[in-house]
Coordinates of C-alpha atoms in Angstrom, one line a residue:
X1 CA 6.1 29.9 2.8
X2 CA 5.8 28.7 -0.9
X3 CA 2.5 28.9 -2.3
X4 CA 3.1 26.6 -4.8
X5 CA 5.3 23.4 -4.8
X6 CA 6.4 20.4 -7.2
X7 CA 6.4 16.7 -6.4
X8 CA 8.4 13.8 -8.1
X9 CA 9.9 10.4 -7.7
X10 CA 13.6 10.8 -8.8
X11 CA 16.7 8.5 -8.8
X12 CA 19.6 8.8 -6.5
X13 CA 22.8 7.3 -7.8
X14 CA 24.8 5.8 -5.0
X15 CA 27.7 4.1 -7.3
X16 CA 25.9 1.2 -9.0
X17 CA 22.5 1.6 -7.1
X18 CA 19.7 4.1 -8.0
X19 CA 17.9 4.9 -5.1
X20 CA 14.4 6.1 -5.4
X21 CA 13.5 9.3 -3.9
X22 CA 10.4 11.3 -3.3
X23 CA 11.3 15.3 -4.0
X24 CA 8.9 18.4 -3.3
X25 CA 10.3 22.0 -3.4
X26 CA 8.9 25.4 -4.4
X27 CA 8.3 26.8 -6.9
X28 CA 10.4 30.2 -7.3
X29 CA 13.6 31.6 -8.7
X30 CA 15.4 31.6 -5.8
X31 CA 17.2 29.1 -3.7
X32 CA 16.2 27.4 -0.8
X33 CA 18.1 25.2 2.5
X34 CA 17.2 21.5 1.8
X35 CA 15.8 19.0 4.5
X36 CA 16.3 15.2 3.8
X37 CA 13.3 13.0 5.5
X38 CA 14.3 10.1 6.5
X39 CA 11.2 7.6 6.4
X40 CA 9.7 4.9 9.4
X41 CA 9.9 1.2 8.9
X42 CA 7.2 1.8 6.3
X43 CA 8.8 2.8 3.8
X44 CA 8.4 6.2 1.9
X45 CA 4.5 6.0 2.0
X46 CA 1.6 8.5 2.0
X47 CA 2.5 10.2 5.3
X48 CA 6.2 10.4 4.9
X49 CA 5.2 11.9 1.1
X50 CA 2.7 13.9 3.0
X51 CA 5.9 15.0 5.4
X52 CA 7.9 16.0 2.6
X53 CA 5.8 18.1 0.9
X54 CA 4.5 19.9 3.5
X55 CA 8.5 21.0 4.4
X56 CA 8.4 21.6 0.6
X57 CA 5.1 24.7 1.3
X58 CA 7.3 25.8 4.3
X59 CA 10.2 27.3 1.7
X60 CA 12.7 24.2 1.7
X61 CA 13.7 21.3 -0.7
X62 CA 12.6 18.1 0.9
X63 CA 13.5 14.9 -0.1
X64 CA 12.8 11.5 1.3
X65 CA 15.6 8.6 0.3
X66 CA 14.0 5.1 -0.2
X67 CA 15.9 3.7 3.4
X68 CA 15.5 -0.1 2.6
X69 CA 16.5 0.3 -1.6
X70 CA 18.9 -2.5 -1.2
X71 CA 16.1 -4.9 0.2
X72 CA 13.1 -4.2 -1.0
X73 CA 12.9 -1.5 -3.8
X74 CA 9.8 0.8 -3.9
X75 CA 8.5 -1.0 -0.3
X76 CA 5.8 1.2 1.3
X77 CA 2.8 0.0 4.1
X78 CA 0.8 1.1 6.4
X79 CA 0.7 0.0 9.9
X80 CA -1.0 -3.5 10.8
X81 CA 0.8 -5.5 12.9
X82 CA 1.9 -7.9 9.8
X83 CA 3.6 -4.5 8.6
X84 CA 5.6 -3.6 11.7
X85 CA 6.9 -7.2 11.7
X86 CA 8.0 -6.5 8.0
X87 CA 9.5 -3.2 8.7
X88 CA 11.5 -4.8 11.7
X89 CA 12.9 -7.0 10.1
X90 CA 14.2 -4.7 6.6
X91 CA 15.4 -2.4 9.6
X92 CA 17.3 -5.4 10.9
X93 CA 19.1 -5.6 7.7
X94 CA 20.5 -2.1 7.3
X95 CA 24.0 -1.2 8.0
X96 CA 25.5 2.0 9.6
X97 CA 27.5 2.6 6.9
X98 CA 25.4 2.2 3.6
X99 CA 22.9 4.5 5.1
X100 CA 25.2 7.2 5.6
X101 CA 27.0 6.5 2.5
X102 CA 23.5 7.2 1.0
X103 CA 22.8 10.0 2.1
X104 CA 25.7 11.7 1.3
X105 CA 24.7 10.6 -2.0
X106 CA 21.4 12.4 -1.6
X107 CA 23.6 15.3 -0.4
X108 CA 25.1 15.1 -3.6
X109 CA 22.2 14.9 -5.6
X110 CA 20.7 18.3 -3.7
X111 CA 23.6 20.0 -4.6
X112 CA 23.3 18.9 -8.2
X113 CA 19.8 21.4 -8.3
X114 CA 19.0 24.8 -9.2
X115 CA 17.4 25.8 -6.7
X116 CA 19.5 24.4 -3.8
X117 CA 21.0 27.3 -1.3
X118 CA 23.3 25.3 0.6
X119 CA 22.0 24.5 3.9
X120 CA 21.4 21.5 4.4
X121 CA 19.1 19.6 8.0
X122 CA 17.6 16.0 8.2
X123 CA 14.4 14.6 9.9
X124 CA 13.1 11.7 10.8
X125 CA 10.5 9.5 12.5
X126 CA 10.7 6.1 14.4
X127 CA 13.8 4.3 12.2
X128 CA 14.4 7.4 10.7
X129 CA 14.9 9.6 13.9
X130 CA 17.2 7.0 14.9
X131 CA 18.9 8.1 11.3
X132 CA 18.7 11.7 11.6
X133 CA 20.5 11.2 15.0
X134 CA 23.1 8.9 13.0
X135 CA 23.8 11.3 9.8
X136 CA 23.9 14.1 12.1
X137 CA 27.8 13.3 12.3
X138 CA 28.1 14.2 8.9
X139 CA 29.7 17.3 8.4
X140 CA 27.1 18.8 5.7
X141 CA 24.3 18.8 8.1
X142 CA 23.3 21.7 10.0
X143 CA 20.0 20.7 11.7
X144 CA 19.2 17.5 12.8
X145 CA 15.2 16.6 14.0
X146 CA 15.0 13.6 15.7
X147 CA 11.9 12.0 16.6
X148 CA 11.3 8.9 18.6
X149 CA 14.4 7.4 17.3
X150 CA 14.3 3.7 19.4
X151 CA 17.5 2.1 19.8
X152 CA 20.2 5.3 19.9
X153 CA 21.3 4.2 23.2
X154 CA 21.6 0.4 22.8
X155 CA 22.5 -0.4 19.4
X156 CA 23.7 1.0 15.4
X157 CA 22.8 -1.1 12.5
X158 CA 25.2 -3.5 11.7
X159 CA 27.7 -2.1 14.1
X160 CA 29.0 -3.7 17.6
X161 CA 28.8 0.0 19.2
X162 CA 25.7 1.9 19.9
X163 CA 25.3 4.9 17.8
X164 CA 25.2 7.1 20.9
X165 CA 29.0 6.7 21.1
X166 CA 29.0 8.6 17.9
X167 CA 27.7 11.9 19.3
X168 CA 30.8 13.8 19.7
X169 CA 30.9 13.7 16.1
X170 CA 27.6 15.9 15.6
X171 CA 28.6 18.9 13.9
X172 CA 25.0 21.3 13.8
X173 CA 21.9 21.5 16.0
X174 CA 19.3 18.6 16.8
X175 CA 16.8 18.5 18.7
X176 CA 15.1 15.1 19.8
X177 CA 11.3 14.5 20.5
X178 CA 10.2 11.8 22.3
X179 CA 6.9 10.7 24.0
X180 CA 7.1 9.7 27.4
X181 CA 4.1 6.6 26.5
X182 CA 6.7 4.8 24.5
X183 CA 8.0 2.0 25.5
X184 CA 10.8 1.6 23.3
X185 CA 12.4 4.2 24.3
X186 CA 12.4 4.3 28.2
X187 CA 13.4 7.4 30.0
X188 CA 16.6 6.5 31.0
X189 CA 17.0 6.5 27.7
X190 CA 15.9 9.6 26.6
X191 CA 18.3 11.1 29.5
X192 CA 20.8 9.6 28.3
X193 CA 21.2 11.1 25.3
X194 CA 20.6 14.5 26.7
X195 CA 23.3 13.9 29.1
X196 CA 25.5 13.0 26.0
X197 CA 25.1 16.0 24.2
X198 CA 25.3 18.0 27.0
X199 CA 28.9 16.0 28.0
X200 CA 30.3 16.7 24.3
X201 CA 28.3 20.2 23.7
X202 CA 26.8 19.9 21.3
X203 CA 23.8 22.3 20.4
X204 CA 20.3 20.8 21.2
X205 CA 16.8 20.7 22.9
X206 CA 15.0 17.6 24.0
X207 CA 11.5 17.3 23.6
X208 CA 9.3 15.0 25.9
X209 CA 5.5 14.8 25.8
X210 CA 4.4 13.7 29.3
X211 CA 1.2 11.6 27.1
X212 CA 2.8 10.8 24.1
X213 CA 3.5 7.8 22.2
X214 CA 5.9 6.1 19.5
X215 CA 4.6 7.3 16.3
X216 CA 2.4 10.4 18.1
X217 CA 3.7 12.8 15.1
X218 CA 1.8 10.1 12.7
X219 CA -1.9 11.5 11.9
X220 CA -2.2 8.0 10.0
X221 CA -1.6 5.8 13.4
X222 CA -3.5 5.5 16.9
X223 CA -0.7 7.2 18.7
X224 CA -1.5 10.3 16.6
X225 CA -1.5 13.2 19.7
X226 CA -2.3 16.3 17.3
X227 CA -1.0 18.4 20.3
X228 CA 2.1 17.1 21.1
X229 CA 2.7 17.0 16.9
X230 CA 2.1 20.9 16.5
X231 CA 4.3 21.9 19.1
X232 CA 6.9 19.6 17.7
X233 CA 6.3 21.1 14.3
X234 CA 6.6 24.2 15.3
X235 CA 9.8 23.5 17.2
X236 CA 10.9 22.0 13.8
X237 CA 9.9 24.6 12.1
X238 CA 11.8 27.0 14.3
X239 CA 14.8 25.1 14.2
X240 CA 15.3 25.1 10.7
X241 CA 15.0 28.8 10.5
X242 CA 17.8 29.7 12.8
X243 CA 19.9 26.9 11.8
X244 CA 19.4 26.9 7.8
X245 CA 18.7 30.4 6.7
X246 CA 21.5 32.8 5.7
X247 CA 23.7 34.5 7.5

C-alpha cells in the first residue's frame, strides 16, 4: 500500500484527439501494474476521481480516460434524474470501436511512464463495467472488473452484435459483480454471461448481491450498499494481486 500518492489531469493522444484523463499513482522508485477506470454515465467526476485514487494508495497506477471526449469534453455530474437522461443519451452515442481504440491509446500512454511495471487490468462501473467487459478482449489486459455493466447481453455500442458474442476473445481474468435489485440487468442476464465464460473458458468469478442495486458500489448514490461494496473491493483487490503482480 502506498502511503503517498500524486493526482493530475493529463492528455491522452488518440491520433488527432487529446483525451483528458484523471492519473493517481504512488509515490516510490519502483514500478507498479496499472488499472484503467473506466467511468459511469457521469463522466469522470468526484467518485470515479475518488476510485482512482484510492487504487492509486493500494500500489497501482490508475487512470480514468474521459469516455464521452468526442461528445462532450470535460462532462462530469452527479445523479438527478436530468443527469441520467444526459448520460444515456452521450452513452448512446459511443461506438465499439473508438472506445477500444482509446484505450489502447491509454495503454500506450501507461507505457510511456516511469513507473509503469507492465501489468496492465481495467475497471468499471455501470457504462463502464459494460467497457471493462468490452476491452477485456484486448490482449494487453490481464484483469478485467466488471461491475453492473447493463446491456452486455443485448447490445455493443454502435455495433449490430451484442458484446457478449465477443467473449471468446477475453484474454486474462474478470470477474463481474452484479446486484440482484437491478433491473437493468435481470438474472437471466447475469447467467448468461456466466454460462458464456464458462462455454469459452475463460477465467472468472461472478458476483451477485442478493439486495443489491445498480450503482450499489457508488457511496455518492441511494443504491450505495456499503456491504455488498467492501466485499466487492476486496474481491477487486484480490484480483489484481494474483492477476497483476510478478511472476
Amino acid at each position: 500500500m502506498a502511503d503517498t500518492i500524486r493526482s493530475q489531469w493529463v492528455e491522452v493522444r488518440n491520433g488527432d484527439l487529446a483525451i483528458d484523463a484523471y492519473l493517481a499513482q504512488p509515490l516510490g522508485n519502483q514500478t507498479y501494474p496499472a488499472i484503467i477506470v473506466y467511468q459511469e454515465i457521469f463522466g469522470v467526476n468526484a467518485h470515479i476521481r475518488d476510485v482512482t485514487e484510492r487504487i492509486a494508495r493500494q500500489g497501482y497506477i490508475a487512470i480514468a480516460p474521459a469516455l464521452y471526449q468526442r461528445l462532450a469534453p470535460q462532462f462530469e455530474t452527479g445523479y438527478t434524474a436530468e443527469a441520467i437522461k444526459i448520460g444515456r443519451d452521450y452513452k448512446a452515442q459511443t461506438k465499439a470501436s473508438e472506445l477500444l481504440s482509446d484505450t489502447e491509446a491509454t495503454i500506450a500512454y501507461l507505457k510511456t511512464l516511469p513507473a509503469f511495471g507492465q501489468a496492465i487490468g481495467t475497471i468499471g462501473f455501470c457504462f463502464g463495467g459494460h467497457i471493462a467487459y468490452l476491452t477485456a478482449t484486448l490482449p494487453e489486459i490481464k484483469a478485467a472488473a466488471s461491475f453492473y455493466g447493463a446491456g452486455i447481453v443485448t447490445l455493443c455500442p454502435g455495433e449490430k452484435q451484442p458484446t457478449i458474442t465477443r467473449t471468446s476473445q477475453i484474454k486474462g481474468t474478470l470477474y463481474a459483480f452484479f446486484g440482484m435489485q437491478d433491473a437493468s440487468i435481470p438474472a437471466a442476464e447475469v447467467d448468461r454471461i456466466e454460462a458464456e465464460l464458462t462455454q469459452h473458458h475463460i477465467a472468472h468469478k461472478i458476483f451477485r448481491y442478493p439486495d443489491a442495486d445498480h450503482g450499489f458500489f457508488c457511496n455518492e448514490r441511494g443504491s450505495f450498499n456499503p456491504e455488498a461494496a467492501a466485499d466487492a473491493w476486496q474481491q477487486v483487490m484480490q484480483l489484481f494481486e494474483m492477476a497483476l503482480s510478478p511472476g
